[in-house]
Amino acid sequence: MADRIPVLLSALLLLLAAPPPASAFVEELDDSFMESRGPDDIWLIKFYAPWCTFCKQLDPVWHQVGSELRSHGSLVQVGKADASVNPGCFICAGLTKEFRVRTYPAIFMVKKDVKYNYLGPRTKDGIMDFADRVGGPLVRSLRSLQLFQHAMSRHDVMFVYIGATSQLKGNYTSAAEELIVHTYFFSASRDVLPEGVSPAFLPAVVLFKDGTFFTYSEEHDGDLKSWIKRERFPNFMKIDDYTLYAMGDSGKLVVLALLEERFQSEESLRCKTLVEKVAVEHRDTYSRNFYFGFMEGSEYIRGYVMGEVTIPSFMVVNLSNDGYFLPPGPIATEDHLLDFMDAVLEGSVEARGGNGVLQRLRRMIYDAKTSLTPVFRDAPVLGGFLVLFPVSVAAVFFYLCCKNRPSLKEDEDEVMLMAPTAKCSKKLSEKKSD
Ligand SMILES: *[C@@H]1O[C@H](CO)[C@@H](O)[C@H](O)[C@H]1NC(C)=O
Ligand SMILES: *[C@@H]1O[C@H](CO)[C@@H](O)[C@H](O)[C@H]1NC(C)=O
C-alpha cells in the first residue's frame, strides 16, 4: 500500500504542475501564433493539457521529433500549445478554437492555410512519416525509372499521375491537398514507366497496389477524391487499431480474422490464410465492397463490440456505423466465408452494434467503466472521488435545471457532446479541419 502514496501524490502534483521547461527543439506557442507565423512556415504542433497523462507520455517522443527534424535540416518547425490556458473554458481558447481541438493530445500540421490533423500512432516513426509526407511537396515527381522503382518498393499503395499538365492534373493536385494526410501522391511522365505498366489512355491517374495497377476512370469510379479515399488501402493487410479506424472513411466493410496477440495457434493461422485466400482469389468480385485483413490482439475489437470476442474467429465490421456481423455458423471452408460475406451484403445476417441512440448510451457507460476500472484497482479512494465528484456536481446541476424545466429529454444530447471532450480519446477526434 505504501508504494501507492507517491503515485497518488504525483497524480495530485501533476494536476498542479507548472509547465515543463521548454526544449530547444520545441517552441511553446500561444494565441499570437497565427498572426506572427511567416506565410511559408510549416509547423507541426502538439496541443496538450497539463493534466492529461497521455500528453505527458508524448513529451519525450515530441522532443525527439523536434530534434530529429532539426538535425535533418527539415523546413518543418515543431511547437506545442497548452490547450487549456483559458481558465474555465478548456476547449475554446484562441488557437485551440482555430484548430478545433477536441481531444488531447492533438497533433496538427499547418502549411499555408491548411491544417492537417494527425490521427496515426503516437510513435516517433509515425509522426516523422506524417511530418515528411505533409511537410514535403504535395505531388512528388518521379523523374527516372530508378526513382519510380524505388518508390514502388517503399509503398504498398501508390497513386501516380502520368502525363502532361491537364484538368485531371488539377483535380489530382486538389485531391492531394486534402488527402496528403493519408497517402503520398506522385507524378511521372510516360517515358519513366516500369515495364508492363501501360495505362490504356493518358493522362491518367494510376493506382499501384496488390502487385498490379488500376487506371482511374471518372465514368467508372466516380469522383477522384472519393475513389482515392476508397482505394487507399491494400486489399489484404495486417490491421492495427489506427488503420481500422482510418478505414472507416473508405466506406467499405472489413473482413477480419481475429488472432491472438502472440503465439498464434494453428487455428489462428488457418483463419488468417483463409481470409487472405478469399481476398486474393475473389478480389474482382468483392473488392468493391470489402477490405480484408487480420488483427493481432483483441483489445481494440473488444472495445468496438463492447464485450468479449472469441479468438480466433471471423468478423465483418461496418465502420460507417460502428456495426459488425458475426458468422451464423462455423467457418471451415472458403465457401463458408464467401456465403457469410454474401449474406452480409444481402442483409440476411443480423447487424450488431451500430450508432443508434441506445448504442451510443451503452458506449458512454462502457467507456466510463473501462477508463475507471484501473483507477479503482490501483487507488480506490481517488477512484471513488473521481466518480462521486462529477456525479454530485451533475446531481446539483440537474436539480437546478429541473426546477425550471418540465422535461429532461433535451439534455440527453448535451451529455453526449460533453462526454468526449473530457478524455484523451482517439476514437472521437476530428478527421481534418478545413
Ligand atoms: C475535374 O473535376 C471536376 C469537378 O469535380 C469534374 O467535373 C471534371 O470532370 C474533372 N475532370 C477530369 C478530367 O477528371
Ligand atoms: C454499413 O453502414 C452504412 C451506414 O450506416 C449503411 O448505409 C450500410 O448499409 C451498412 N452496410 C451493411 C452491409 O449493413
Tab-separated table of C-alpha atoms and ligand atoms in Angstrom:
chain	number	residue	atom	x	y	z
A	1	MET	CA	0.000	0.000	0.000
A	2	ALA	CA	2.830	2.381	0.946
A	3	ASP	CA	4.111	2.497	-2.606
A	4	ARG	CA	0.733	3.760	-3.763
A	5	ILE	CA	1.024	7.002	-1.831
A	6	PRO	CA	3.715	8.549	-4.027
A	7	VAL	CA	1.610	7.583	-7.041
A	8	LEU	CA	-1.392	9.419	-5.651
A	9	LEU	CA	0.751	12.313	-4.614
A	10	SER	CA	2.335	12.610	-8.014
A	11	ALA	CA	-1.113	12.415	-9.613
A	12	LEU	CA	-2.147	15.365	-7.462
A	13	LEU	CA	1.076	17.224	-8.163
A	14	LEU	CA	0.505	16.628	-11.854
A	15	LEU	CA	-2.766	18.498	-11.576
A	16	LEU	CA	-0.977	21.471	-10.098
A	17	ALA	CA	2.194	21.125	-12.120
A	18	ALA	CA	3.982	24.066	-13.625
A	19	PRO	CA	4.669	23.834	-17.389
A	20	PRO	CA	7.748	21.715	-18.141
A	21	PRO	CA	10.923	23.561	-19.133
A	22	ALA	CA	10.951	24.481	-22.819
A	23	SER	CA	13.166	22.369	-25.039
A	24	ALA	CA	15.461	23.832	-27.653
A	25	PHE	CA	13.692	21.977	-30.461
A	26	VAL	CA	10.116	22.546	-29.470
A	27	GLU	CA	8.711	26.016	-29.227
A	28	GLU	CA	5.908	26.896	-26.823
A	29	LEU	CA	3.186	28.638	-28.838
A	30	ASP	CA	0.374	30.912	-27.736
A	31	ASP	CA	-2.597	32.694	-29.280
A	32	SER	CA	-0.405	35.172	-31.166
A	33	PHE	CA	0.911	32.289	-33.285
A	34	MET	CA	-1.489	32.608	-36.221
A	35	GLU	CA	-0.597	36.291	-36.692
A	36	SER	CA	3.125	36.003	-36.064
A	37	ARG	CA	3.987	32.977	-38.182
A	38	GLY	CA	5.523	33.507	-41.633
A	39	PRO	CA	3.297	32.751	-44.661
A	40	ASP	CA	5.535	29.910	-45.815
A	41	ASP	CA	6.272	28.441	-42.414
A	42	ILE	CA	5.316	24.843	-41.867
A	43	TRP	CA	4.505	23.955	-38.291
A	44	LEU	CA	3.943	20.680	-36.520
A	45	ILE	CA	2.023	21.406	-33.321
A	46	LYS	CA	1.037	19.322	-30.354
A	47	PHE	CA	-1.923	20.526	-28.304
A	48	TYR	CA	-1.815	19.329	-24.738
A	49	ALA	CA	-3.334	19.925	-21.352
A	50	PRO	CA	-1.206	19.860	-18.190
A	51	TRP	CA	-3.474	17.304	-16.506
A	52	CYS	CA	-3.559	14.841	-19.390
A	53	THR	CA	-1.331	11.818	-18.815
A	54	PHE	CA	-1.383	10.740	-22.475
A	55	CYS	CA	0.068	14.168	-23.302
A	56	LYS	CA	2.846	13.643	-20.755
A	57	GLN	CA	3.666	10.295	-22.295
A	58	LEU	CA	4.064	12.012	-25.651
A	59	ASP	CA	6.593	14.577	-24.340
A	60	PRO	CA	9.783	12.561	-24.926
A	61	VAL	CA	8.577	11.494	-28.398
A	62	TRP	CA	7.803	15.098	-29.226
A	63	HIS	CA	11.253	16.189	-28.139
A	64	GLN	CA	12.831	13.502	-30.334
A	65	VAL	CA	10.697	14.526	-33.300
A	66	GLY	CA	11.790	18.146	-32.815
A	67	SER	CA	15.449	17.302	-32.536
A	68	GLU	CA	15.427	14.895	-35.457
A	69	LEU	CA	13.621	17.244	-37.814
A	70	ARG	CA	16.096	19.949	-36.844
A	71	SER	CA	19.111	17.731	-37.457
A	72	HIS	CA	17.724	16.639	-40.868
A	73	GLY	CA	17.524	20.293	-41.818
A	74	SER	CA	13.758	19.931	-42.302
A	75	LEU	CA	11.693	23.029	-43.037
A	76	VAL	CA	9.127	21.805	-40.544
A	77	GLN	CA	9.151	23.687	-37.236
A	78	VAL	CA	7.930	21.948	-34.128
A	79	GLY	CA	5.817	23.561	-31.428
A	80	LYS	CA	3.375	22.811	-28.686
A	81	ALA	CA	0.464	24.725	-27.285
A	82	ASP	CA	-1.281	24.417	-23.956
A	83	ALA	CA	-4.873	23.947	-24.993
A	84	SER	CA	-6.173	24.601	-21.505
A	85	VAL	CA	-4.809	28.124	-20.954
A	86	ASN	CA	-8.116	29.952	-20.843
A	87	PRO	CA	-9.305	29.288	-17.325
A	88	GLY	CA	-12.757	27.795	-17.052
A	89	CYS	CA	-13.019	27.196	-20.790
A	90	PHE	CA	-10.833	24.356	-21.809
A	91	ILE	CA	-11.826	23.890	-25.407
A	92	CYS	CA	-12.398	27.403	-26.596
A	93	ALA	CA	-9.079	29.252	-26.285
A	94	GLY	CA	-7.940	31.145	-29.412
A	95	LEU	CA	-5.517	28.687	-31.011
A	96	THR	CA	-7.415	25.685	-29.793
A	97	LYS	CA	-10.573	27.038	-31.342
A	98	GLU	CA	-8.772	27.897	-34.565
A	99	PHE	CA	-7.651	24.257	-34.866
A	100	ARG	CA	-10.899	22.842	-33.480
A	101	VAL	CA	-9.084	20.744	-30.940
A	102	ARG	CA	-11.483	18.308	-29.288
A	103	THR	CA	-9.255	15.840	-27.537
A	104	TYR	CA	-5.732	15.795	-26.125
A	105	PRO	CA	-3.104	15.317	-27.173
A	106	ALA	CA	-3.952	16.555	-30.657
A	107	ILE	CA	-1.337	16.762	-33.395
A	108	PHE	CA	-1.658	19.144	-36.325
A	109	MET	CA	0.464	20.353	-39.148
A	110	VAL	CA	-0.276	23.755	-40.578
A	111	LYS	CA	1.017	24.550	-44.036
A	112	LYS	CA	-0.082	27.656	-45.962
A	113	ASP	CA	-3.594	27.984	-44.572
A	114	VAL	CA	-4.429	24.310	-44.440
A	115	LYS	CA	-4.452	22.407	-41.164
A	116	TYR	CA	-3.844	18.686	-41.172
A	117	ASN	CA	-4.800	16.535	-38.230
A	118	TYR	CA	-2.584	13.533	-37.470
A	119	LEU	CA	-4.530	10.505	-36.268
A	120	GLY	CA	-1.941	7.750	-36.517
A	121	PRO	CA	0.017	6.004	-33.767
A	122	ARG	CA	1.738	8.324	-31.273
A	123	THR	CA	5.173	6.989	-32.108
A	124	LYS	CA	8.239	8.795	-33.353
A	125	ASP	CA	8.195	6.868	-36.632
A	126	GLY	CA	4.520	7.508	-37.239
A	127	ILE	CA	4.818	11.222	-36.535
A	128	MET	CA	8.046	11.626	-38.531
A	129	ASP	CA	6.466	9.937	-41.533
A	130	PHE	CA	3.485	12.282	-41.271
A	131	ALA	CA	5.794	15.321	-40.979
A	132	ASP	CA	7.841	14.260	-44.022
A	133	ARG	CA	4.791	13.487	-46.118
A	134	VAL	CA	2.634	16.507	-45.294
A	135	GLY	CA	5.568	18.910	-44.917
A	136	GLY	CA	7.030	17.948	-48.320
A	137	PRO	CA	5.725	18.661	-51.839
A	138	LEU	CA	2.051	17.831	-52.433
A	139	VAL	CA	2.841	15.865	-55.561
A	140	ARG	CA	6.280	14.301	-55.817
A	141	SER	CA	7.748	13.998	-59.244
A	142	LEU	CA	9.386	10.660	-60.170
A	143	ARG	CA	11.943	11.759	-62.733
A	144	SER	CA	13.556	8.461	-63.619
A	145	LEU	CA	12.770	4.785	-63.816
A	146	GLN	CA	15.048	4.215	-60.786
A	147	LEU	CA	13.131	6.705	-58.683
A	148	PHE	CA	9.878	5.122	-59.828
A	149	GLN	CA	11.029	1.647	-58.841
A	150	HIS	CA	12.414	2.869	-55.555
A	151	ALA	CA	9.079	4.478	-54.678
A	152	MET	CA	7.244	1.294	-55.666
A	153	SER	CA	9.422	-0.781	-53.376
A	154	ARG	CA	8.638	1.521	-50.441
A	155	HIS	CA	4.895	1.970	-50.815
A	156	ASP	CA	2.272	-0.773	-50.719
A	157	VAL	CA	-0.221	1.629	-52.204
A	158	MET	CA	0.882	4.326	-54.601
A	159	PHE	CA	-1.062	6.919	-56.599
A	160	VAL	CA	0.738	8.297	-59.658
A	161	TYR	CA	-0.405	10.903	-62.143
A	162	ILE	CA	1.016	10.096	-65.554
A	163	GLY	CA	1.072	12.579	-68.408
A	164	ALA	CA	1.396	16.274	-69.138
A	165	THR	CA	-0.495	19.130	-67.482
A	166	SER	CA	-4.270	18.791	-67.801
A	167	GLN	CA	-7.528	19.384	-65.983
A	168	LEU	CA	-7.136	15.932	-64.448
A	169	LYS	CA	-3.775	17.032	-63.037
A	170	GLY	CA	-5.525	19.999	-61.446
A	171	ASN	CA	-8.104	17.685	-59.884
A	172	TYR	CA	-5.328	15.354	-58.734
A	173	THR	CA	-3.425	18.177	-57.055
A	174	SER	CA	-6.509	19.432	-55.303
A	175	ALA	CA	-7.276	15.900	-54.071
A	176	ALA	CA	-3.676	15.698	-52.834
A	177	GLU	CA	-4.084	18.905	-50.877
A	178	GLU	CA	-6.764	17.281	-48.773
A	179	LEU	CA	-5.643	13.666	-48.756
A	180	ILE	CA	-1.890	14.049	-48.237
A	181	VAL	CA	-2.650	13.291	-44.569
A	182	HIS	CA	-3.398	9.749	-45.646
A	183	THR	CA	-1.131	8.872	-48.530
A	184	TYR	CA	1.657	10.030	-50.854
A	185	PHE	CA	0.937	11.496	-54.287
A	186	PHE	CA	3.357	11.073	-57.172
A	187	SER	CA	3.609	12.160	-60.771
A	188	ALA	CA	5.677	10.866	-63.680
A	189	SER	CA	5.991	11.207	-67.410
A	190	ARG	CA	5.233	8.255	-69.671
A	191	ASP	CA	8.881	7.573	-70.516
A	192	VAL	CA	9.861	6.587	-66.957
A	193	LEU	CA	7.183	3.898	-66.504
A	194	PRO	CA	8.381	0.428	-65.465
A	195	GLU	CA	7.950	-2.355	-67.978
A	196	GLY	CA	4.445	-3.735	-68.159
A	197	VAL	CA	2.817	-0.546	-66.945
A	198	SER	CA	0.805	0.764	-69.858
A	199	PRO	CA	-2.358	2.666	-68.966
A	200	ALA	CA	-4.998	2.452	-71.690
A	201	PHE	CA	-5.068	6.235	-72.044
A	202	LEU	CA	-3.111	9.300	-70.955
A	203	PRO	CA	-3.159	11.490	-68.985
A	204	ALA	CA	-4.217	9.096	-66.246
A	205	VAL	CA	-4.191	8.592	-62.509
A	206	VAL	CA	-2.831	5.145	-61.860
A	207	LEU	CA	-3.022	3.237	-58.590
A	208	PHE	CA	-0.354	0.628	-57.846
A	209	LYS	CA	-1.235	-1.965	-55.229
A	210	ASP	CA	-1.607	-5.702	-54.645
A	211	GLY	CA	1.076	-6.371	-57.243
A	212	THR	CA	-0.894	-4.793	-60.080
A	213	PHE	CA	-2.181	-1.426	-61.246
A	214	PHE	CA	-5.548	0.236	-61.809
A	215	THR	CA	-6.316	3.218	-64.009
A	216	TYR	CA	-8.834	5.706	-62.632
A	217	SER	CA	-11.813	6.419	-64.843
A	218	GLU	CA	-14.239	9.118	-63.819
A	219	GLU	CA	-17.108	7.341	-65.521
A	220	HIS	CA	-16.496	4.054	-63.778
A	221	ASP	CA	-15.006	5.144	-60.433
A	222	GLY	CA	-16.853	8.399	-59.771
A	223	ASP	CA	-15.299	11.431	-58.178
A	224	LEU	CA	-11.475	11.264	-57.947
A	225	LYS	CA	-11.255	12.214	-54.267
A	226	SER	CA	-13.769	9.587	-53.195
A	227	TRP	CA	-12.009	6.977	-55.294
A	228	ILE	CA	-8.692	7.751	-53.602
A	229	LYS	CA	-10.326	7.593	-50.162
A	230	ARG	CA	-11.955	4.296	-51.028
A	231	GLU	CA	-8.916	2.620	-52.568
A	232	ARG	CA	-6.026	3.841	-50.443
A	233	PHE	CA	-5.546	0.586	-48.510
A	234	PRO	CA	-4.133	-2.718	-49.766
A	235	ASN	CA	-6.798	-5.326	-50.385
A	236	PHE	CA	-5.371	-7.598	-47.672
A	237	MET	CA	-3.211	-6.426	-44.787
A	238	LYS	CA	-2.330	-6.626	-41.135
A	239	ILE	CA	-4.669	-4.177	-39.452
A	240	ASP	CA	-3.998	-2.288	-36.229
A	241	ASP	CA	-6.327	-0.021	-34.226
A	242	TYR	CA	-5.375	3.120	-36.103
A	243	THR	CA	-5.698	1.510	-39.507
A	244	LEU	CA	-9.073	0.002	-38.722
A	245	TYR	CA	-10.356	3.356	-37.540
A	246	ALA	CA	-8.935	5.102	-40.616
A	247	MET	CA	-10.580	2.510	-42.882
A	248	GLY	CA	-13.900	3.982	-41.782
A	249	ASP	CA	-13.913	6.632	-44.455
A	250	SER	CA	-13.239	4.165	-47.247
A	251	GLY	CA	-16.905	3.194	-46.868
A	252	LYS	CA	-16.009	-0.480	-47.333
A	253	LEU	CA	-16.773	-3.325	-44.955
A	254	VAL	CA	-13.762	-5.103	-43.445
A	255	VAL	CA	-13.486	-8.879	-43.224
A	256	LEU	CA	-11.296	-9.641	-40.227
A	257	ALA	CA	-9.537	-12.707	-38.939
A	258	LEU	CA	-9.112	-12.084	-35.206
A	259	LEU	CA	-5.961	-13.684	-33.881
A	260	GLU	CA	-4.072	-13.963	-30.609
A	261	GLU	CA	-1.619	-11.153	-29.949
A	262	ARG	CA	1.318	-13.568	-29.999
A	263	PHE	CA	1.897	-17.335	-30.004
A	264	GLN	CA	-0.730	-17.832	-32.647
A	265	SER	CA	-2.405	-21.206	-32.672
A	266	GLU	CA	-2.753	-23.347	-35.766
A	267	GLU	CA	-6.418	-22.464	-35.871
A	268	SER	CA	-5.467	-18.772	-35.966
A	269	LEU	CA	-3.134	-19.291	-38.874
A	270	ARG	CA	-5.869	-21.176	-40.677
A	271	CYS	CA	-8.262	-18.220	-40.246
A	272	LYS	CA	-5.681	-15.780	-41.497
A	273	THR	CA	-4.795	-17.927	-44.514
A	274	LEU	CA	-8.452	-18.377	-45.376
A	275	VAL	CA	-9.123	-14.640	-45.350
A	276	GLU	CA	-6.049	-13.990	-47.467
A	277	LYS	CA	-7.028	-16.684	-49.955
A	278	VAL	CA	-10.514	-15.228	-50.404
A	279	ALA	CA	-9.058	-11.704	-50.650
A	280	VAL	CA	-6.689	-12.702	-53.427
A	281	GLU	CA	-8.798	-15.175	-55.378
A	282	HIS	CA	-12.073	-13.269	-55.264
A	283	ARG	CA	-10.691	-9.798	-55.499
A	284	ASP	CA	-12.585	-8.813	-58.615
A	285	THR	CA	-15.933	-9.801	-57.159
A	286	TYR	CA	-15.582	-8.433	-53.647
A	287	SER	CA	-13.029	-5.637	-53.543
A	288	ARG	CA	-15.694	-3.061	-54.322
A	289	ASN	CA	-17.411	-3.786	-51.016
A	290	PHE	CA	-14.760	-5.321	-48.793
A	291	TYR	CA	-11.274	-4.950	-47.424
A	292	PHE	CA	-9.622	-7.983	-45.860
A	293	GLY	CA	-7.163	-8.361	-43.043
A	294	PHE	CA	-6.153	-9.812	-39.739
A	295	MET	CA	-5.817	-8.245	-36.319
A	296	GLU	CA	-3.471	-9.466	-33.623
A	297	GLY	CA	-4.803	-8.961	-30.114
A	298	SER	CA	-8.409	-8.338	-29.227
A	299	GLU	CA	-8.302	-5.232	-27.048
A	300	TYR	CA	-9.484	-2.784	-29.682
A	301	ILE	CA	-12.122	-5.081	-31.084
A	302	ARG	CA	-13.470	-5.831	-27.581
A	303	GLY	CA	-13.893	-2.097	-27.135
A	304	TYR	CA	-15.550	-1.906	-30.541
A	305	VAL	CA	-18.146	-4.572	-29.758
A	306	MET	CA	-18.252	-3.600	-26.060
A	307	GLY	CA	-17.903	-7.176	-24.905
A	308	GLU	CA	-15.871	-10.326	-25.171
A	309	VAL	CA	-14.892	-11.785	-28.528
A	310	THR	CA	-13.842	-15.315	-29.383
A	311	ILE	CA	-10.262	-15.652	-30.601
A	312	PRO	CA	-9.519	-16.875	-33.201
A	313	SER	CA	-12.639	-16.018	-35.161
A	314	PHE	CA	-14.035	-14.129	-38.128
A	315	MET	CA	-15.933	-10.876	-38.102
A	316	VAL	CA	-17.139	-8.370	-40.644
A	317	VAL	CA	-17.149	-4.778	-39.417
A	318	ASN	CA	-19.061	-1.844	-40.827
A	319	LEU	CA	-17.047	1.151	-39.694
A	320	SER	CA	-19.501	3.591	-41.257
A	321	ASN	CA	-21.963	2.914	-38.466
A	322	ASP	CA	-19.868	1.144	-35.789
A	323	GLY	CA	-21.698	-2.060	-36.659
A	324	TYR	CA	-20.455	-5.622	-37.039
A	325	PHE	CA	-21.524	-9.069	-38.167
A	326	LEU	CA	-20.693	-12.495	-36.773
A	327	PRO	CA	-20.869	-15.658	-38.871
A	328	PRO	CA	-24.074	-17.611	-38.222
A	329	GLY	CA	-22.167	-20.916	-38.130
A	330	PRO	CA	-18.604	-22.263	-38.074
A	331	ILE	CA	-16.397	-21.225	-40.992
A	332	ALA	CA	-14.314	-24.153	-42.098
A	333	THR	CA	-14.011	-23.571	-45.812
A	334	GLU	CA	-13.645	-20.838	-48.374
A	335	ASP	CA	-17.295	-21.325	-49.379
A	336	HIS	CA	-18.471	-20.757	-45.802
A	337	LEU	CA	-16.644	-17.439	-45.725
A	338	LEU	CA	-17.995	-16.415	-49.141
A	339	ASP	CA	-21.539	-17.340	-48.061
A	340	PHE	CA	-21.124	-15.261	-44.928
A	341	MET	CA	-19.950	-12.244	-46.962
A	342	ASP	CA	-22.817	-12.619	-49.427
A	343	ALA	CA	-25.275	-12.848	-46.557
A	344	VAL	CA	-23.872	-9.633	-45.057
A	345	LEU	CA	-24.323	-7.860	-48.395
A	346	GLU	CA	-27.857	-9.205	-48.788
A	347	GLY	CA	-28.727	-8.128	-45.277
A	348	SER	CA	-29.625	-11.615	-44.135
A	349	VAL	CA	-27.188	-11.681	-41.198
A	350	GLU	CA	-28.125	-9.864	-38.030
A	351	ALA	CA	-26.378	-6.477	-37.843
A	352	ARG	CA	-24.983	-5.909	-34.353
A	353	GLY	CA	-23.670	-2.797	-32.671
A	354	GLY	CA	-24.313	0.384	-34.635
A	355	ASN	CA	-24.599	4.017	-33.716
A	356	GLY	CA	-28.237	4.345	-32.670
A	357	VAL	CA	-29.095	6.295	-29.518
A	358	LEU	CA	-29.161	3.192	-27.339
A	359	GLN	CA	-25.796	2.008	-28.622
A	360	ARG	CA	-24.304	5.439	-28.022
A	361	LEU	CA	-25.573	5.417	-24.477
A	362	ARG	CA	-24.154	1.935	-23.996
A	363	ARG	CA	-20.827	3.204	-25.339
A	364	MET	CA	-20.740	6.077	-22.856
A	365	ILE	CA	-21.296	3.734	-19.970
A	366	TYR	CA	-18.801	1.239	-21.345
A	367	ASP	CA	-16.135	3.925	-21.839
A	368	ALA	CA	-16.666	5.306	-18.352
A	369	LYS	CA	-16.444	1.815	-16.899
A	370	THR	CA	-13.279	0.841	-18.735
A	371	SER	CA	-11.471	4.081	-18.002
A	372	LEU	CA	-12.363	3.962	-14.304
A	373	THR	CA	-11.713	0.280	-13.619
A	374	PRO	CA	-7.896	0.610	-13.461
A	375	VAL	CA	-8.195	3.674	-11.243
A	376	PHE	CA	-10.386	1.775	-8.778
A	377	ARG	CA	-7.990	-1.135	-8.769
A	378	ASP	CA	-4.932	0.993	-8.055
A	379	ALA	CA	-6.356	3.774	-5.935
A	380	PRO	CA	-9.859	3.110	-4.627
A	381	VAL	CA	-10.100	6.412	-2.764
A	382	LEU	CA	-9.134	8.516	-5.761
A	383	GLY	CA	-11.458	6.366	-7.895
A	384	GLY	CA	-14.338	6.993	-5.509
A	385	PHE	CA	-13.610	10.677	-5.593
A	386	LEU	CA	-13.470	10.728	-9.394
A	387	VAL	CA	-16.881	9.084	-9.608
A	388	LEU	CA	-18.600	10.827	-6.734
A	389	PHE	CA	-17.408	14.310	-7.530
A	390	PRO	CA	-18.832	14.590	-11.069
A	391	VAL	CA	-21.932	12.656	-10.020
A	392	SER	CA	-22.662	15.107	-7.231
A	393	VAL	CA	-21.941	18.085	-9.479
A	394	ALA	CA	-24.269	16.585	-12.080
A	395	ALA	CA	-26.916	15.955	-9.419
A	396	VAL	CA	-26.813	19.578	-8.274
A	397	PHE	CA	-26.810	20.738	-11.882
A	398	PHE	CA	-29.822	18.640	-12.817
A	399	TYR	CA	-31.615	19.653	-9.646
A	400	LEU	CA	-31.176	23.327	-10.528
A	401	CYS	CA	-32.202	22.772	-14.153
A	402	CYS	CA	-35.196	20.587	-13.421
A	403	LYS	CA	-36.719	23.117	-11.133
A	404	ASN	CA	-37.364	25.216	-14.227
A	405	ARG	CA	-37.882	22.578	-16.846
A	406	PRO	CA	-40.686	20.112	-17.281
A	407	SER	CA	-38.622	17.519	-19.136
A	408	LEU	CA	-35.042	16.311	-19.091
A	409	LYS	CA	-35.138	14.929	-22.595
A	410	GLU	CA	-33.278	17.741	-24.324
A	411	ASP	CA	-30.318	17.350	-22.034
A	412	GLU	CA	-29.506	13.982	-23.477
A	413	ASP	CA	-27.582	15.326	-26.459
A	414	GLU	CA	-25.713	17.777	-24.336
A	415	VAL	CA	-24.380	14.988	-22.172
A	416	MET	CA	-23.333	13.074	-25.259
A	417	LEU	CA	-21.486	16.062	-26.595
A	418	MET	CA	-19.759	16.798	-23.355
A	419	ALA	CA	-18.503	13.346	-22.641
A	420	PRO	CA	-15.816	13.023	-25.335
A	421	THR	CA	-14.099	16.302	-24.532
A	422	ALA	CA	-13.182	15.093	-21.096
A	423	LYS	CA	-10.867	12.334	-22.193
A	424	CYS	CA	-7.871	11.770	-24.398
A	425	SER	CA	-9.642	9.530	-26.825
A	426	LYS	CA	-8.597	8.856	-30.380
A	427	LYS	CA	-11.851	7.305	-31.439
A	428	LEU	CA	-13.722	10.567	-31.193
A	429	SER	CA	-11.228	13.040	-32.507
A	430	GLU	CA	-11.870	15.082	-35.649
A	431	LYS	CA	-10.738	13.817	-39.004
A	432	LYS	CA	-9.487	17.040	-40.508
A	433	SER	CA	-10.268	20.652	-40.013
A	434	ASP	CA	-10.747	22.772	-43.067
B	1	LIG	C1	-12.283	17.556	-62.575
B	1	LIG	O1	-13.223	17.802	-61.535
B	1	LIG	C2	-14.429	18.388	-61.974
B	1	LIG	C3	-15.257	18.734	-60.756
B	1	LIG	O2	-15.170	17.769	-59.772
B	1	LIG	C4	-15.149	17.418	-62.911
B	1	LIG	O3	-16.377	17.967	-63.365
B	1	LIG	C5	-14.242	17.144	-64.108
B	1	LIG	O4	-14.852	16.212	-64.967
B	1	LIG	C6	-12.892	16.603	-63.619
B	1	LIG	N1	-12.021	16.483	-64.768
B	1	LIG	C7	-11.349	15.392	-65.068
B	1	LIG	C8	-10.555	15.412	-66.331
B	1	LIG	O5	-11.362	14.407	-64.349
B	2	LIG	C1	-22.954	-0.002	-43.191
B	2	LIG	O1	-23.309	1.255	-42.656
B	2	LIG	C2	-23.811	2.176	-43.590
B	2	LIG	C3	-24.021	3.497	-42.867
B	2	LIG	O2	-24.986	3.382	-41.876
B	2	LIG	C4	-25.060	1.647	-44.235
B	2	LIG	O3	-25.548	2.562	-45.205
B	2	LIG	C5	-24.771	0.311	-44.889
B	2	LIG	O4	-25.945	-0.244	-45.415
B	2	LIG	C6	-24.163	-0.637	-43.872
B	2	LIG	N1	-23.781	-1.862	-44.566
B	2	LIG	C7	-24.261	-3.040	-44.248
B	2	LIG	C8	-23.824	-4.198	-45.049
B	2	LIG	O5	-25.044	-3.187	-43.334
